[in-house]
PDB file of C-alpha atoms in Angstrom:
ATOM      1  CA  UNK P   1     116.077  40.053 104.995  1.00  0.00           C
ATOM      2  CA  UNK P   2     113.301  37.704 103.917  1.00  0.00           C
ATOM      3  CA  UNK P   3     109.771  39.027 103.871  1.00  0.00           C
ATOM      4  CA  UNK P   4     106.833  37.010 105.179  1.00  0.00           C
ATOM      5  CA  UNK P   5     105.723  36.300 101.592  1.00  0.00           C
ATOM      6  CA  UNK P   6     107.805  34.939  98.728  1.00  0.00           C
ATOM      7  CA  UNK P   7     108.906  37.986  96.781  1.00  0.00           C
ATOM      8  CA  UNK P   8     108.924  38.862  93.125  1.00  0.00           C
ATOM      9  CA  UNK P   9     112.575  39.350  92.185  1.00  0.00           C
ATOM     10  CA  UNK P  10     111.973  41.387  89.035  1.00  0.00           C
ATOM     11  CA  UNK P  11     109.849  44.448  89.688  1.00  0.00           C
ATOM     12  CA  UNK P  12     109.287  47.895  88.319  1.00  0.00           C
ATOM     13  CA  UNK P  13     108.418  50.565  90.849  1.00  0.00           C
ATOM     14  CA  UNK P  14     107.868  47.864  93.450  1.00  0.00           C
ATOM     15  CA  UNK P  15     105.347  46.045  91.268  1.00  0.00           C
ATOM     16  CA  UNK P  16     106.036  42.571  89.815  1.00  0.00           C
ATOM     17  CA  UNK P  17     106.969  42.880  86.146  1.00  0.00           C
ATOM     18  CA  UNK P  18     105.705  39.368  85.330  1.00  0.00           C
ATOM     19  CA  UNK P  19     102.197  40.292  86.483  1.00  0.00           C
ATOM     20  CA  UNK P  20     102.271  43.396  84.275  1.00  0.00           C
ATOM     21  CA  UNK P  21     103.309  41.498  81.147  1.00  0.00           C
ATOM     22  CA  UNK P  22     101.188  38.318  81.224  1.00  0.00           C
ATOM     23  CA  UNK P  23      97.819  39.876  80.318  1.00  0.00           C
ATOM     24  CA  UNK P  24      99.055  40.792  76.823  1.00  0.00           C
ATOM     25  CA  UNK P  25      99.897  37.253  75.604  1.00  0.00           C
ATOM     26  CA  UNK P  26      96.847  35.849  77.372  1.00  0.00           C
ATOM     27  CA  UNK P  27      94.559  38.238  75.504  1.00  0.00           C
ATOM     28  CA  UNK P  28      96.391  37.564  72.232  1.00  0.00           C
ATOM     29  CA  UNK P  29      96.143  33.774  72.577  1.00  0.00           C
ATOM     30  CA  UNK P  30      92.467  33.836  73.601  1.00  0.00           C
ATOM     31  CA  UNK P  31      91.707  36.250  70.755  1.00  0.00           C
ATOM     32  CA  UNK P  32      93.563  33.876  68.391  1.00  0.00           C
ATOM     33  CA  UNK P  33      91.122  31.122  69.314  1.00  0.00           C
ATOM     34  CA  UNK P  34      88.200  33.463  68.716  1.00  0.00           C
ATOM     35  CA  UNK P  35      89.502  34.636  65.325  1.00  0.00           C
ATOM     36  CA  UNK P  36      90.279  31.033  64.360  1.00  0.00           C
ATOM     37  CA  UNK P  37      86.691  30.057  65.135  1.00  0.00           C
ATOM     38  CA  UNK P  38      85.358  33.017  63.133  1.00  0.00           C
ATOM     39  CA  UNK P  39      87.612  32.090  60.201  1.00  0.00           C
ATOM     40  CA  UNK P  40      86.524  28.435  60.395  1.00  0.00           C
ATOM     41  CA  UNK P  41      82.880  29.554  60.178  1.00  0.00           C
ATOM     42  CA  UNK P  42      83.297  32.335  57.594  1.00  0.00           C
ATOM     43  CA  UNK P  43      86.412  31.493  55.501  1.00  0.00           C
ATOM     44  CA  UNK P  44      87.163  35.238  55.328  1.00  0.00           C
ATOM     45  CA  UNK P  45      90.969  35.614  55.074  1.00  0.00           C
ATOM     46  CA  UNK P  46      90.882  38.675  57.323  1.00  0.00           C
ATOM     47  CA  UNK P  47      90.326  36.402  60.319  1.00  0.00           C
ATOM     48  CA  UNK P  48      93.166  34.024  59.435  1.00  0.00           C
ATOM     49  CA  UNK P  49      95.482  37.008  59.031  1.00  0.00           C
ATOM     50  CA  UNK P  50      94.289  38.417  62.355  1.00  0.00           C
ATOM     51  CA  UNK P  51      95.037  35.074  64.037  1.00  0.00           C
ATOM     52  CA  UNK P  52      98.570  35.068  62.631  1.00  0.00           C
ATOM     53  CA  UNK P  53      99.247  38.598  63.895  1.00  0.00           C
ATOM     54  CA  UNK P  54      97.740  37.896  67.306  1.00  0.00           C
ATOM     55  CA  UNK P  55      99.920  34.808  67.646  1.00  0.00           C
ATOM     56  CA  UNK P  56     103.008  36.742  66.642  1.00  0.00           C
ATOM     57  CA  UNK P  57     102.413  39.587  69.109  1.00  0.00           C
ATOM     58  CA  UNK P  58     101.475  37.113  71.851  1.00  0.00           C
ATOM     59  CA  UNK P  59     104.694  35.169  71.282  1.00  0.00           C
ATOM     60  CA  UNK P  60     106.927  38.241  71.338  1.00  0.00           C
ATOM     61  CA  UNK P  61     105.462  39.573  74.589  1.00  0.00           C
ATOM     62  CA  UNK P  62     105.303  36.104  76.147  1.00  0.00           C
ATOM     63  CA  UNK P  63     109.075  35.796  75.733  1.00  0.00           C
ATOM     64  CA  UNK P  64     109.454  38.821  78.019  1.00  0.00           C
ATOM     65  CA  UNK P  65     106.755  37.574  80.414  1.00  0.00           C
ATOM     66  CA  UNK P  66     108.349  34.117  80.566  1.00  0.00           C
ATOM     67  CA  UNK P  67     111.763  35.635  81.233  1.00  0.00           C
ATOM     68  CA  UNK P  68     110.347  37.739  84.075  1.00  0.00           C
ATOM     69  CA  UNK P  69     108.527  34.685  85.445  1.00  0.00           C
ATOM     70  CA  UNK P  70     111.682  32.589  85.368  1.00  0.00           C
ATOM     71  CA  UNK P  71     113.645  35.306  87.169  1.00  0.00           C
ATOM     72  CA  UNK P  72     110.957  35.366  89.871  1.00  0.00           C
ATOM     73  CA  UNK P  73     110.852  31.543  90.015  1.00  0.00           C
ATOM     74  CA  UNK P  74     114.601  31.219  90.511  1.00  0.00           C
ATOM     75  CA  UNK P  75     114.942  34.432  92.555  1.00  0.00           C
ATOM     76  CA  UNK P  76     113.238  33.246  95.755  1.00  0.00           C
ATOM     77  CA  UNK P  77     113.643  29.578  96.753  1.00  0.00           C
ATOM     78  CA  UNK P  78     110.302  29.638  98.575  1.00  0.00           C
ATOM     79  CA  UNK P  79     108.527  30.009  95.241  1.00  0.00           C
ATOM     80  CA  UNK P  80     110.099  26.780  93.963  1.00  0.00           C
ATOM     81  CA  UNK P  81     108.687  24.943  96.969  1.00  0.00           C
ATOM     82  CA  UNK P  82     105.124  25.662  95.822  1.00  0.00           C
ATOM     83  CA  UNK P  83     103.383  23.046  93.671  1.00  0.00           C
ATOM     84  CA  UNK P  84     101.318  25.801  92.018  1.00  0.00           C
ATOM     85  CA  UNK P  85     104.536  27.478  90.823  1.00  0.00           C
ATOM     86  CA  UNK P  86     105.661  24.308  89.063  1.00  0.00           C
ATOM     87  CA  UNK P  87     102.267  23.778  87.415  1.00  0.00           C
ATOM     88  CA  UNK P  88     102.179  27.455  86.414  1.00  0.00           C
ATOM     89  CA  UNK P  89     105.703  27.410  84.981  1.00  0.00           C
ATOM     90  CA  UNK P  90     105.620  24.071  83.168  1.00  0.00           C
ATOM     91  CA  UNK P  91     102.141  24.774  81.816  1.00  0.00           C
ATOM     92  CA  UNK P  92     103.140  28.179  80.492  1.00  0.00           C
ATOM     93  CA  UNK P  93     106.258  26.782  78.822  1.00  0.00           C
ATOM     94  CA  UNK P  94     104.028  24.131  77.206  1.00  0.00           C
ATOM     95  CA  UNK P  95     101.604  26.832  76.030  1.00  0.00           C
ATOM     96  CA  UNK P  96     104.525  28.848  74.637  1.00  0.00           C
ATOM     97  CA  UNK P  97     105.907  25.860  72.689  1.00  0.00           C
ATOM     98  CA  UNK P  98     102.451  25.004  71.318  1.00  0.00           C
ATOM     99  CA  UNK P  99     101.984  28.655  70.313  1.00  0.00           C
ATOM    100  CA  UNK P 100     105.289  28.619  68.429  1.00  0.00           C
ATOM    101  CA  UNK P 101     104.097  25.579  66.462  1.00  0.00           C
ATOM    102  CA  UNK P 102     100.720  27.265  65.998  1.00  0.00           C
ATOM    103  CA  UNK P 103     102.420  30.372  64.617  1.00  0.00           C
ATOM    104  CA  UNK P 104     104.287  28.209  62.095  1.00  0.00           C
ATOM    105  CA  UNK P 105     101.059  26.455  61.115  1.00  0.00           C
ATOM    106  CA  UNK P 106      99.348  29.823  60.651  1.00  0.00           C
ATOM    107  CA  UNK P 107     101.926  30.702  57.972  1.00  0.00           C
ATOM    108  CA  UNK P 108     100.341  28.147  55.633  1.00  0.00           C
ATOM    109  CA  UNK P 109      97.986  29.163  52.869  1.00  0.00           C
ATOM    110  CA  UNK P 110      94.331  29.891  53.529  1.00  0.00           C
ATOM    111  CA  UNK P 111      92.143  27.184  55.019  1.00  0.00           C
ATOM    112  CA  UNK P 112      94.990  24.845  56.049  1.00  0.00           C
ATOM    113  CA  UNK P 113      96.500  27.609  58.173  1.00  0.00           C
ATOM    114  CA  UNK P 114      93.628  27.340  60.630  1.00  0.00           C
ATOM    115  CA  UNK P 115      91.573  24.189  60.076  1.00  0.00           C
ATOM    116  CA  UNK P 116      92.038  21.818  61.792  1.00  0.00           C
ATOM    117  CA  UNK P 117      95.554  22.036  63.307  1.00  0.00           C
ATOM    118  CA  UNK P 118      95.621  25.771  64.052  1.00  0.00           C
ATOM    119  CA  UNK P 119      92.193  25.673  65.648  1.00  0.00           C
ATOM    120  CA  UNK P 120      93.077  22.652  67.792  1.00  0.00           C
ATOM    121  CA  UNK P 121      96.360  24.204  68.951  1.00  0.00           C
ATOM    122  CA  UNK P 122      94.632  27.500  69.754  1.00  0.00           C
ATOM    123  CA  UNK P 123      92.039  25.664  71.846  1.00  0.00           C
ATOM    124  CA  UNK P 124      94.724  23.628  73.661  1.00  0.00           C
ATOM    125  CA  UNK P 125      96.669  26.770  74.508  1.00  0.00           C
ATOM    126  CA  UNK P 126      93.563  28.439  75.954  1.00  0.00           C
ATOM    127  CA  UNK P 127      92.787  25.366  78.080  1.00  0.00           C
ATOM    128  CA  UNK P 128      96.373  25.307  79.350  1.00  0.00           C
ATOM    129  CA  UNK P 129      96.180  29.033  80.114  1.00  0.00           C
ATOM    130  CA  UNK P 130      93.050  28.441  82.188  1.00  0.00           C
ATOM    131  CA  UNK P 131      94.952  25.910  84.316  1.00  0.00           C
ATOM    132  CA  UNK P 132      98.115  28.011  84.588  1.00  0.00           C
ATOM    133  CA  UNK P 133      96.098  31.147  85.265  1.00  0.00           C
ATOM    134  CA  UNK P 134      94.322  29.397  88.127  1.00  0.00           C
ATOM    135  CA  UNK P 135      97.687  28.380  89.571  1.00  0.00           C
ATOM    136  CA  UNK P 136      99.081  31.887  89.052  1.00  0.00           C
ATOM    137  CA  UNK P 137      96.079  33.200  90.973  1.00  0.00           C
ATOM    138  CA  UNK P 138      96.860  30.701  93.758  1.00  0.00           C
ATOM    139  CA  UNK P 139     100.465  31.906  93.880  1.00  0.00           C
ATOM    140  CA  UNK P 140      99.400  35.488  94.484  1.00  0.00           C
ATOM    141  CA  UNK P 141      96.216  35.177  96.509  1.00  0.00           C
ATOM    142  CA  UNK P 142      96.825  31.959  98.434  1.00  0.00           C
ATOM    143  CA  UNK P 143     100.605  32.005  98.857  1.00  0.00           C
ATOM    144  CA  UNK P 144     101.214  35.769  98.684  1.00  0.00           C
ATOM    145  CA  UNK P 145     103.920  35.611  96.009  1.00  0.00           C
ATOM    146  CA  UNK P 146     104.916  39.149  95.110  1.00  0.00           C
ATOM    147  CA  UNK P 147     102.506  40.692  97.622  1.00  0.00           C
ATOM    148  CA  UNK P 148     104.112  43.284  99.850  1.00  0.00           C
ATOM    149  CA  UNK P 149     103.267  43.078 103.516  1.00  0.00           C
ATOM    150  CA  UNK P 150     101.987  46.311 105.001  1.00  0.00           C
ATOM    151  CA  UNK P 151     102.408  47.098 108.630  1.00  0.00           C
ATOM    152  CA  UNK P 152      99.258  47.039 110.727  1.00  0.00           C
ATOM    153  CA  UNK P 153      98.455  50.357 112.336  1.00  0.00           C
TER     154      UNK P 153
END
């Protein structure tokens, strides 16, 4: 039986798993931009190392978040009918690919690991995440994806 709202296929305790996982890579990728900026201004290796670790953790968790998102995307055909879902999905895959390249760039030595390529990629990923986050918000709050309907009393 179809619910009134498109449903999240992969859930844990009735709660969408994708929504539980995405905050971790988002925080890691935004923090990577911040630590890249601090490194660019200070040249203290601590910040470059922090960026590399944040990227690594963000990538690992984003693989799980992306998998959960893809299961949801292909699990209910009504989700694939939404333009916001396509923007959200394609944008997040783009951010993931850019973050993989960024992680490889951050393995370089010292200054070249961040400036300029690492810093530019970190900024691009954050901009993409702003767009995909907005569309993810639209999926939940405008289209009701993964929101359980409660009966009116």
